[in-house]
mmCIF file of C-alpha atoms in Angstrom:
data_model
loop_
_atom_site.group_PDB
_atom_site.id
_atom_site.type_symbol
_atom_site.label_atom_id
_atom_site.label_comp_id
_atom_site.label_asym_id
_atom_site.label_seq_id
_atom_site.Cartn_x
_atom_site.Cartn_y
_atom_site.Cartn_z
ATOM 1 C CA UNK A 1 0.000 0.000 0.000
ATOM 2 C CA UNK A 2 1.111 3.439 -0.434
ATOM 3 C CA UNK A 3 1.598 4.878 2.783
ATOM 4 C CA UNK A 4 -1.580 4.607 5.466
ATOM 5 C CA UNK A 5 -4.055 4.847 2.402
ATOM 6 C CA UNK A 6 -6.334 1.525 2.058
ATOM 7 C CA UNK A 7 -6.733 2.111 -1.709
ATOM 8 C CA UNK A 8 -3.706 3.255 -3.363
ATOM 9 C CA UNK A 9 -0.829 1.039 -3.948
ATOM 10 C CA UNK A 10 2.783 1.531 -4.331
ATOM 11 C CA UNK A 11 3.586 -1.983 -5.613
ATOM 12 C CA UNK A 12 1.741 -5.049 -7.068
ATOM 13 C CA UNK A 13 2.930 -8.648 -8.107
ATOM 14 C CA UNK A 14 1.372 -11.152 -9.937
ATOM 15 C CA UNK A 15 2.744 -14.588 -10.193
ATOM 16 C CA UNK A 16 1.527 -17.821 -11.472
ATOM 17 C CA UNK A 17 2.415 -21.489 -10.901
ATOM 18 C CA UNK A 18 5.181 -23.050 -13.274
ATOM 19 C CA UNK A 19 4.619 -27.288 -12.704
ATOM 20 C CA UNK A 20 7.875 -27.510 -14.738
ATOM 21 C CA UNK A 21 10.151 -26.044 -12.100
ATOM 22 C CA UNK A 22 7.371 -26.653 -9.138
ATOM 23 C CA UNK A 23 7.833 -22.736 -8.254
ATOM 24 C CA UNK A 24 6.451 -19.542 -8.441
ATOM 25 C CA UNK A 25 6.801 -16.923 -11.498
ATOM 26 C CA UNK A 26 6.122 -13.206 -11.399
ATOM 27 C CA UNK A 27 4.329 -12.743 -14.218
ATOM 28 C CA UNK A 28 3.340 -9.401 -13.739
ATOM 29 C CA UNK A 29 4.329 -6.099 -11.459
ATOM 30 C CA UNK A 30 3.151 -3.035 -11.124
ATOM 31 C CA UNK A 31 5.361 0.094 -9.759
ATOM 32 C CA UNK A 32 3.671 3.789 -8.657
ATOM 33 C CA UNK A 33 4.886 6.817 -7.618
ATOM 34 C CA UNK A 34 2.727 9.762 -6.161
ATOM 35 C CA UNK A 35 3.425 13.305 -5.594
ATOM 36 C CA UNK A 36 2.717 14.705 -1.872
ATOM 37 C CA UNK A 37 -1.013 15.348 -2.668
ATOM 38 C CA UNK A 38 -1.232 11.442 -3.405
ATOM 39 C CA UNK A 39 -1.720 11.800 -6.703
ATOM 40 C CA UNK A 40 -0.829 9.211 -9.406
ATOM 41 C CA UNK A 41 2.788 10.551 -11.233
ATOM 42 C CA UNK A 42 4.635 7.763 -12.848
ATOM 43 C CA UNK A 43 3.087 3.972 -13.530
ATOM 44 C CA UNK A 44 5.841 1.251 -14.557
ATOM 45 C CA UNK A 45 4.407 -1.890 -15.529
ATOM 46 C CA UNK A 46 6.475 -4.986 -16.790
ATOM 47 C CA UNK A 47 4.733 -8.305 -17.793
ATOM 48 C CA UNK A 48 6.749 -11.363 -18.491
ATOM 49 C CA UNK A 49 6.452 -12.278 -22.240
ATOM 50 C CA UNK A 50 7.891 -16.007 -22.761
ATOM 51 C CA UNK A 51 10.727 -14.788 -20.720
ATOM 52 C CA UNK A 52 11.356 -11.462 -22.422
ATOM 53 C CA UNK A 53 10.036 -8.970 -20.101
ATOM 54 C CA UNK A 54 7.810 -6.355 -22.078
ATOM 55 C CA UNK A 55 8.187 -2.733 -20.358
ATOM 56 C CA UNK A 56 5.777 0.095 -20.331
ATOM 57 C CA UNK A 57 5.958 3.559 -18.227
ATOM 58 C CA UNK A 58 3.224 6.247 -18.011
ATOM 59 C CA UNK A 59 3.871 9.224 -16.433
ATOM 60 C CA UNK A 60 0.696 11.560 -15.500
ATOM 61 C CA UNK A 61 0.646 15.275 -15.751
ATOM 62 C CA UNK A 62 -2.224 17.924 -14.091
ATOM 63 C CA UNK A 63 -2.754 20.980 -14.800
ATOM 64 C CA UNK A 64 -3.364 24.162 -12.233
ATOM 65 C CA UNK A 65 -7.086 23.024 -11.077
ATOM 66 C CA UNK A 66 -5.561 19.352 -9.718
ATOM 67 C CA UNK A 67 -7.105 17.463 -12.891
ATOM 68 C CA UNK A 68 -4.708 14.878 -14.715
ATOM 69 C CA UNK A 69 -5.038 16.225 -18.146
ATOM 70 C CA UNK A 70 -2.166 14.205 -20.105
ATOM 71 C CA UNK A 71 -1.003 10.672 -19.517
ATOM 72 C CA UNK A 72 1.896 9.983 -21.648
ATOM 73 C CA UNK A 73 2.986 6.083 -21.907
ATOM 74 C CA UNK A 74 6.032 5.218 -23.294
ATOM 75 C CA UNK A 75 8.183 1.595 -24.481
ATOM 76 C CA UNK A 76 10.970 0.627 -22.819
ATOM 77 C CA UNK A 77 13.344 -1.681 -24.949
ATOM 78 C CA UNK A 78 16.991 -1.793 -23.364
ATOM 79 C CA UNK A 79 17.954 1.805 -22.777
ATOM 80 C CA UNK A 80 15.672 3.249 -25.133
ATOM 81 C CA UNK A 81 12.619 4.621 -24.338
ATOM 82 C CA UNK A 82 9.642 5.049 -26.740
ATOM 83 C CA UNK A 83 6.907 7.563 -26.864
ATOM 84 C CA UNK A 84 4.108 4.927 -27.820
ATOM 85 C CA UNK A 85 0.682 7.038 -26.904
ATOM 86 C CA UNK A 86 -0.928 9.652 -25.307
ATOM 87 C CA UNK A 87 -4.064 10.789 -23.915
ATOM 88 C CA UNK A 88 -5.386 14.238 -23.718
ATOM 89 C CA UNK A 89 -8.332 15.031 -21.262
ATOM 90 C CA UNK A 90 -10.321 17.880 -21.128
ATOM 91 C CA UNK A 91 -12.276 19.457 -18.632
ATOM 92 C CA UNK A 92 -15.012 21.195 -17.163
ATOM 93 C CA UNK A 93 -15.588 21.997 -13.258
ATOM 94 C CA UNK A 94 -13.060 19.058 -12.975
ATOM 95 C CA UNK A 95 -15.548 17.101 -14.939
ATOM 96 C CA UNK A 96 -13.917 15.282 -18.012
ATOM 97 C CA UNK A 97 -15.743 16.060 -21.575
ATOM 98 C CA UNK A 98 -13.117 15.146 -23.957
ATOM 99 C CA UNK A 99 -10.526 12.362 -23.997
ATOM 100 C CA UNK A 100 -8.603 11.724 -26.758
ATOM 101 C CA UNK A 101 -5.571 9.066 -27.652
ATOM 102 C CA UNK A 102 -2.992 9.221 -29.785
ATOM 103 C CA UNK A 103 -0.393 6.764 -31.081
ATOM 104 C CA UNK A 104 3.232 7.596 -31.761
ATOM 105 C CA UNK A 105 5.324 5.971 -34.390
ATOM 106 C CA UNK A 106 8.254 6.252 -32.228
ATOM 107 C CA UNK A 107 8.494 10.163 -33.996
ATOM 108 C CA UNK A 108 5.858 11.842 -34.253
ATOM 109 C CA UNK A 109 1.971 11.287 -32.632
ATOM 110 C CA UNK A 110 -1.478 10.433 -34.465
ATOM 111 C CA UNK A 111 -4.800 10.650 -33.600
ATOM 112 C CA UNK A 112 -5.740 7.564 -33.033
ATOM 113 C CA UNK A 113 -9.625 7.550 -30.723
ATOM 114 C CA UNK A 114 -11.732 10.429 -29.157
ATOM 115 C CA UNK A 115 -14.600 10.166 -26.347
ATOM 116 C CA UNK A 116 -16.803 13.123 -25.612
ATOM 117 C CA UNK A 117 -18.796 13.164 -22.611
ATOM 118 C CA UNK A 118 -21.689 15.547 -21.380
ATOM 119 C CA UNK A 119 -23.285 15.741 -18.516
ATOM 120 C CA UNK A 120 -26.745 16.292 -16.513
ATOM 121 C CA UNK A 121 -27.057 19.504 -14.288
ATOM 122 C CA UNK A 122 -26.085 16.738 -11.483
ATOM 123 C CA UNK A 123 -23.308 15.477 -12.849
ATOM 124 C CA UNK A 124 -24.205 12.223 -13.947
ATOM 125 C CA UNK A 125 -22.566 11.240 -17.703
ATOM 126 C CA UNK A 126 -26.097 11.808 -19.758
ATOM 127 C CA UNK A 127 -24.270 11.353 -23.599
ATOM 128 C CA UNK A 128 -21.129 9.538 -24.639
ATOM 129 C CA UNK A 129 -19.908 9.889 -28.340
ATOM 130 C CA UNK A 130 -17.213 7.438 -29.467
ATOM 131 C CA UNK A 131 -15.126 8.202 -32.577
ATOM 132 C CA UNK A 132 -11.962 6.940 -34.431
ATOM 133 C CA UNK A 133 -9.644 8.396 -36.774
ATOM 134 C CA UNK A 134 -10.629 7.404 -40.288
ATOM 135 C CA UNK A 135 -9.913 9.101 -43.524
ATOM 136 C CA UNK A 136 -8.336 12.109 -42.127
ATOM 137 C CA UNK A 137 -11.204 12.536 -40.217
ATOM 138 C CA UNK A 138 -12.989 12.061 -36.974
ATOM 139 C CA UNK A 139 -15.592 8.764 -37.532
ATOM 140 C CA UNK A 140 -18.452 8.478 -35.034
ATOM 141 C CA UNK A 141 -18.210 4.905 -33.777
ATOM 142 C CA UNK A 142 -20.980 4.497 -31.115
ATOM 143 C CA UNK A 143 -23.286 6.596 -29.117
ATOM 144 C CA UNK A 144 -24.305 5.979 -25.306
ATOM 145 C CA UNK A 145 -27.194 8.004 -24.387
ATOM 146 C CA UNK A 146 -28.429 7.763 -20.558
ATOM 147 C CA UNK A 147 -31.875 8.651 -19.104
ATOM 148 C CA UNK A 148 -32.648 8.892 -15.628
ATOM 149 C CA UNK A 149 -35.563 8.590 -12.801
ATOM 150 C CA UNK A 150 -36.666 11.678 -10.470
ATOM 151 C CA UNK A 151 -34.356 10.037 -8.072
ATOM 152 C CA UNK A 152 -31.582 11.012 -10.483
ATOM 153 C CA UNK A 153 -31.037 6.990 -11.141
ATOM 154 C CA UNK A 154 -29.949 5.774 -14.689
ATOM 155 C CA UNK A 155 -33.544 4.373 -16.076
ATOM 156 C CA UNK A 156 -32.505 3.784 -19.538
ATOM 157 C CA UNK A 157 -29.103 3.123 -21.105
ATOM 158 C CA UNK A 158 -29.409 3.364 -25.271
ATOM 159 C CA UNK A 159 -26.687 2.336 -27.558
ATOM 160 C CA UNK A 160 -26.054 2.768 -31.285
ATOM 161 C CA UNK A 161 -23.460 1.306 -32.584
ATOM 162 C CA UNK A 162 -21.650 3.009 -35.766
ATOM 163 C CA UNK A 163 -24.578 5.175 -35.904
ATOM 164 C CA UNK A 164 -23.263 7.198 -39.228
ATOM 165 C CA UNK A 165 -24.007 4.097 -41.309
ATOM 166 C CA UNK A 166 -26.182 0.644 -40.581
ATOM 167 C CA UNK A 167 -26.580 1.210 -36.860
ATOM 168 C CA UNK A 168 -26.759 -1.201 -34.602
ATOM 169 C CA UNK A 169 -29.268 -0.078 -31.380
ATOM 170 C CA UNK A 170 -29.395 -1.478 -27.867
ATOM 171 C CA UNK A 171 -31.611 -0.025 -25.038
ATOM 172 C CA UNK A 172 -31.850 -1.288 -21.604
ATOM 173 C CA UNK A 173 -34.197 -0.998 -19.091
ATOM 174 C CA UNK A 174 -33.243 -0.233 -15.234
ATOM 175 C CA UNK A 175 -36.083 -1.214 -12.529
ATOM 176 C CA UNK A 176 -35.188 -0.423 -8.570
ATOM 177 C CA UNK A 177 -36.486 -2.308 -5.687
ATOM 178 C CA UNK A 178 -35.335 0.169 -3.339
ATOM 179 C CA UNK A 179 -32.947 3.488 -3.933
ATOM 180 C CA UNK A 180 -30.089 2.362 -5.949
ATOM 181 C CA UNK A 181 -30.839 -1.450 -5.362
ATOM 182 C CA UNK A 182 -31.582 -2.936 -9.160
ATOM 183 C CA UNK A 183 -34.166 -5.874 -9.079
ATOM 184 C CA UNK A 184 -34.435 -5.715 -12.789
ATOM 185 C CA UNK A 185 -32.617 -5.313 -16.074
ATOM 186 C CA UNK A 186 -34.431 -5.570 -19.606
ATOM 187 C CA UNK A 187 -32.262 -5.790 -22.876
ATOM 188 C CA UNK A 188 -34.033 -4.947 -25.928
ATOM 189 C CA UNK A 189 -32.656 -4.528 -29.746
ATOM 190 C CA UNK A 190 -33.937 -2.655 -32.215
ATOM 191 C CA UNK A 191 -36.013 -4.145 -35.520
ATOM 192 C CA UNK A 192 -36.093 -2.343 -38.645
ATOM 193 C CA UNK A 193 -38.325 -4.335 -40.035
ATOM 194 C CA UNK A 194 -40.954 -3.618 -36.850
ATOM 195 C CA UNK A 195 -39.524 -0.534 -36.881
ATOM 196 C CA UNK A 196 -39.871 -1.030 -32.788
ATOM 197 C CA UNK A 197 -38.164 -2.526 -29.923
ATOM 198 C CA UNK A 198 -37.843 -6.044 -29.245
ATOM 199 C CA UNK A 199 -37.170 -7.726 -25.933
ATOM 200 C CA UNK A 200 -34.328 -10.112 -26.017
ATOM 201 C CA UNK A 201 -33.150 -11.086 -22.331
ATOM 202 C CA UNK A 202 -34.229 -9.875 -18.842
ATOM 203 C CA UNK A 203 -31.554 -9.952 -15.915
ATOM 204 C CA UNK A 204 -33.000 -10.489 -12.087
ATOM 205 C CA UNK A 205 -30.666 -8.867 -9.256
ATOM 206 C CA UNK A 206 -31.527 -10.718 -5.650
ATOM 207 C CA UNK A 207 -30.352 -9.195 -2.361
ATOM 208 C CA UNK A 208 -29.474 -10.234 1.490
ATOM 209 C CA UNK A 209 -30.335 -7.071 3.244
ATOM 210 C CA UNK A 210 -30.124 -5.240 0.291
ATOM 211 C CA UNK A 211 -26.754 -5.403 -0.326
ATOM 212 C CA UNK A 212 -25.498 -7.772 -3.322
ATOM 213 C CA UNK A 213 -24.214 -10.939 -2.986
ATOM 214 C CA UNK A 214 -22.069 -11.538 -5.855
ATOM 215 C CA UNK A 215 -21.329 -15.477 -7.038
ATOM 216 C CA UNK A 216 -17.663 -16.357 -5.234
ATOM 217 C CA UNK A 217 -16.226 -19.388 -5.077
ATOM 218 C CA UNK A 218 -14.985 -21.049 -2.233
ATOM 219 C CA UNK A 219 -11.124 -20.330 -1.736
ATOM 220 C CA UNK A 220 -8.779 -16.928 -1.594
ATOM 221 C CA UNK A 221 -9.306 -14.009 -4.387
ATOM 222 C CA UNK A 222 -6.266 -13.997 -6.665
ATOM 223 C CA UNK A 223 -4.965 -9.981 -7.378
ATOM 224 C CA UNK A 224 -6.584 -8.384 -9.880
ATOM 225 C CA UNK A 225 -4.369 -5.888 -11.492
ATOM 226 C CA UNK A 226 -6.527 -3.132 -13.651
ATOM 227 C CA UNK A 227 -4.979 -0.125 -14.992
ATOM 228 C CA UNK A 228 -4.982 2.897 -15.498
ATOM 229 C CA UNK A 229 -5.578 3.561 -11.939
ATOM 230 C CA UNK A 230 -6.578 6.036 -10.923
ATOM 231 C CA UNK A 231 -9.235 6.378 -14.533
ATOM 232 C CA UNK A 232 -11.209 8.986 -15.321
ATOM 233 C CA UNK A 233 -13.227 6.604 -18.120
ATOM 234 C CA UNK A 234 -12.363 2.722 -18.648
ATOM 235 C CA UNK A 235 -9.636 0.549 -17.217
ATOM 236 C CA UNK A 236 -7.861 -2.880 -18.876
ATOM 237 C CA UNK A 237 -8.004 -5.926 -16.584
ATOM 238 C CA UNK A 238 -5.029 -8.199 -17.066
ATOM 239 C CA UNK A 239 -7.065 -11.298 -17.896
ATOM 240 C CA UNK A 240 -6.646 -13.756 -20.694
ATOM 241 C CA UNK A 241 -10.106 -15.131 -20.520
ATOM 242 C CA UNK A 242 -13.642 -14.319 -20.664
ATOM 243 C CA UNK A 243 -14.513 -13.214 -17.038
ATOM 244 C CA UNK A 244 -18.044 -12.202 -15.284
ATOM 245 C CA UNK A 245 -16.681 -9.128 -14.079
ATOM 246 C CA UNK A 246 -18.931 -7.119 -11.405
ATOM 247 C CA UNK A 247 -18.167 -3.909 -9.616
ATOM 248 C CA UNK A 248 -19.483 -3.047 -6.441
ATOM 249 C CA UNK A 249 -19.361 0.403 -4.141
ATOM 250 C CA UNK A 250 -17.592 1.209 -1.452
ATOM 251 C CA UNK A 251 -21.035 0.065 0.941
ATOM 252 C CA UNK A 252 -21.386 -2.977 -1.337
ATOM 253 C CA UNK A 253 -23.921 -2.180 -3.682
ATOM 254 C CA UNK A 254 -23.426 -3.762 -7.139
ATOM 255 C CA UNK A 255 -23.231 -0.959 -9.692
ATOM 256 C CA UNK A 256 -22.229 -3.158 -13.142
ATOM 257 C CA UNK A 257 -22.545 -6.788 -13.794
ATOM 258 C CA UNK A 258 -21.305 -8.004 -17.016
ATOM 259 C CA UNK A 259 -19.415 -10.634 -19.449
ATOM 260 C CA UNK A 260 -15.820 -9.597 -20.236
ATOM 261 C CA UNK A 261 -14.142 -10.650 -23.459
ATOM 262 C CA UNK A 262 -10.188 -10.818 -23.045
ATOM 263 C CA UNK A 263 -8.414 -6.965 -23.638
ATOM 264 C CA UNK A 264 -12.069 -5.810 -23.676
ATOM 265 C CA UNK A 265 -11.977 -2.403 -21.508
ATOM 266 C CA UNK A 266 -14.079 -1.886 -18.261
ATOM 267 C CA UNK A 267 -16.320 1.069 -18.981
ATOM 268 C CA UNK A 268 -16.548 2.855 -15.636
ATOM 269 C CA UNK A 269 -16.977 6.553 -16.965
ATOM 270 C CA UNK A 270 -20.865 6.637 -15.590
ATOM 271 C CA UNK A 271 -19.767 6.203 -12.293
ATOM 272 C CA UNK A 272 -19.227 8.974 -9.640
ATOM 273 C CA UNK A 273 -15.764 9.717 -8.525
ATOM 274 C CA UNK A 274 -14.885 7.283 -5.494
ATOM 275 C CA UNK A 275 -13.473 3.886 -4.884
ATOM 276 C CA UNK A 276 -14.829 0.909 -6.415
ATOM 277 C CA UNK A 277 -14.233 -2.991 -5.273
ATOM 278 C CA UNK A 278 -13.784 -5.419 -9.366
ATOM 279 C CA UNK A 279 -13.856 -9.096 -8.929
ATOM 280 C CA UNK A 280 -13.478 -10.967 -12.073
ATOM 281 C CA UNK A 281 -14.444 -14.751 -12.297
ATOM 282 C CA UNK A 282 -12.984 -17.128 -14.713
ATOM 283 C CA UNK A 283 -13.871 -20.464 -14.113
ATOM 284 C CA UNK A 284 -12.883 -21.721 -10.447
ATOM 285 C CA UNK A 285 -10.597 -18.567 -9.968
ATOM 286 C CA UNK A 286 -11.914 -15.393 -8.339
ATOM 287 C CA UNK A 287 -10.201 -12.229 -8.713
ATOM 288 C CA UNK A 288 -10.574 -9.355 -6.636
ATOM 289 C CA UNK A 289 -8.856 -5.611 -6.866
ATOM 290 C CA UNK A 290 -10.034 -2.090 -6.298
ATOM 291 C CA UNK A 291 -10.153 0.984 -8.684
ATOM 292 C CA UNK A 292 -9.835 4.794 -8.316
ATOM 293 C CA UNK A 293 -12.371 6.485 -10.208
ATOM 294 C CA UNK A 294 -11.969 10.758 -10.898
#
């Protein structure tokens, strides 16, 4: 841990079991640093590739309000270091509306992906607008659009996917059984051909004292290394498999629920700033890590 703080971490080690040599082998570890306000400044990761060690620094940058708006990550081969990407974030009352990543070619830097956010007048992400670089040209690649209750809870979650050509559409339906408790979750898909929506699969959420009980197996939780993190949007989990990956709040509550496909990103940007608890299931093993969200 990083000093007295129960949530930020200094140092993190992940090793699996070689039956060849009957021993232990790091496979992954994770280095921070922090500045004396505790905020992220320098991430150095290094995962063991068949023995080669690939190496990978980000360093994190804020600017005069306290908001990170530049992570730079760089290559490390040897004694070279390579500018690989960055990502620009923009903001409002500390409030991220634009993040964009760009790829280096080891010279110079490329767009690459850009995510615009906006926002209800209580804060809550109401729009998200997903683009890539195409053509010389920003290409709108999906569109999240949010909806909420008077209780200021997310009712309906629509999704069009590549909506400047044939889109794709998704809505979902949130029910509550009591404040932020979900009891229901309806996915419907869009027909053309109806021109309407059509229900395709219905989720049930069940409670002990209204706090969720997620599906763990018997046994210890294995590390679960995510990063970025601290993220203001989405973070990577380092899993090979498809996982059921849920994330829970500080007092429990279960705020996502979902299948993850392997380098698939963790969409947190919806969430409020605070500490979240990830576990990650894949097949008997249980994983189990917390995230920072700004």
């Amino acid at each position: 841990p990083h000093g007295d703080s129960p949530d930020l971490i200094d140092s993190a080690f992940t090793y699996l079991w070689d039956s060849t040599i009957l021993d232990w082998q790091i496979v992954l570890s994770i280095r921070n640093t922090f500045d004396a306000q505790d905020r992220l400044q320098e991430n150095f990761t290094a995962i063991e590739y068949f023995g080669d060690p690939l190496l990978f620094k980000e360093i994190y940058s804020y600017d005069a309000n306290g908001d990170n708006h530049l992570i730079e990550e760089f290559a490390i081969l040897g004694n070279d270091v390579f500018p690989s990407s960055r990502t620009d974030i923009t903001y409002t009352d500390h409030l991220p509306i634009e993040v964009t990543v760009s790829l280096s070619d080891g010279f110079d830097f490329f767009p690459s992906s850009r995510v615009n956010y906006a926002y209800t007048l209580f804060d809550a992400v109401r729009l998200v607008l997903s683009f890539e670089w195409e053509a010389n040209d920003w290409k709108m690649t999906e569109r999240i659009e949010y909806k909420f209750d008077s209780q200021q809870r997310i009712s309906t979650k629509e999704t069009t996917i590549d909506p400047t050509s044939t889109a794709e559409r998704e809505l979902v339906h949130y029910g509550y059984i009591q404040d932020d408790n979900l009891s229901i979750e309806m996915f419907l898909l869009w027909d053309d051909d109806l021109f309407d929506w059509v229900l395709d699969s219905k989720k049930h959420y069940y409670y002990n004292g209204l706090v969720s009980v997620p599906n763990t197996p018997a046994g210890p939780a294995l590390a679960l290394e995510m990063y970025p993190n601290p993220t203001v949007d989405a973070v990577r989990l380092t899993l090979e498999n498809e996982a059921i990956v849920q994330v829970f709040s500080h007092g429990g509550q279960l705020m996502q629920s979902l299948l993850l496909q392997p380098g698939q990103m963790l969409d947190v940007a919806t969430l409020p700033a605070g500490i979240y608890q990830v576990t990650a299931q894949q097949g008997a093993d249980f994983y189990s890590g917390k995230i920072v969200k700004q």
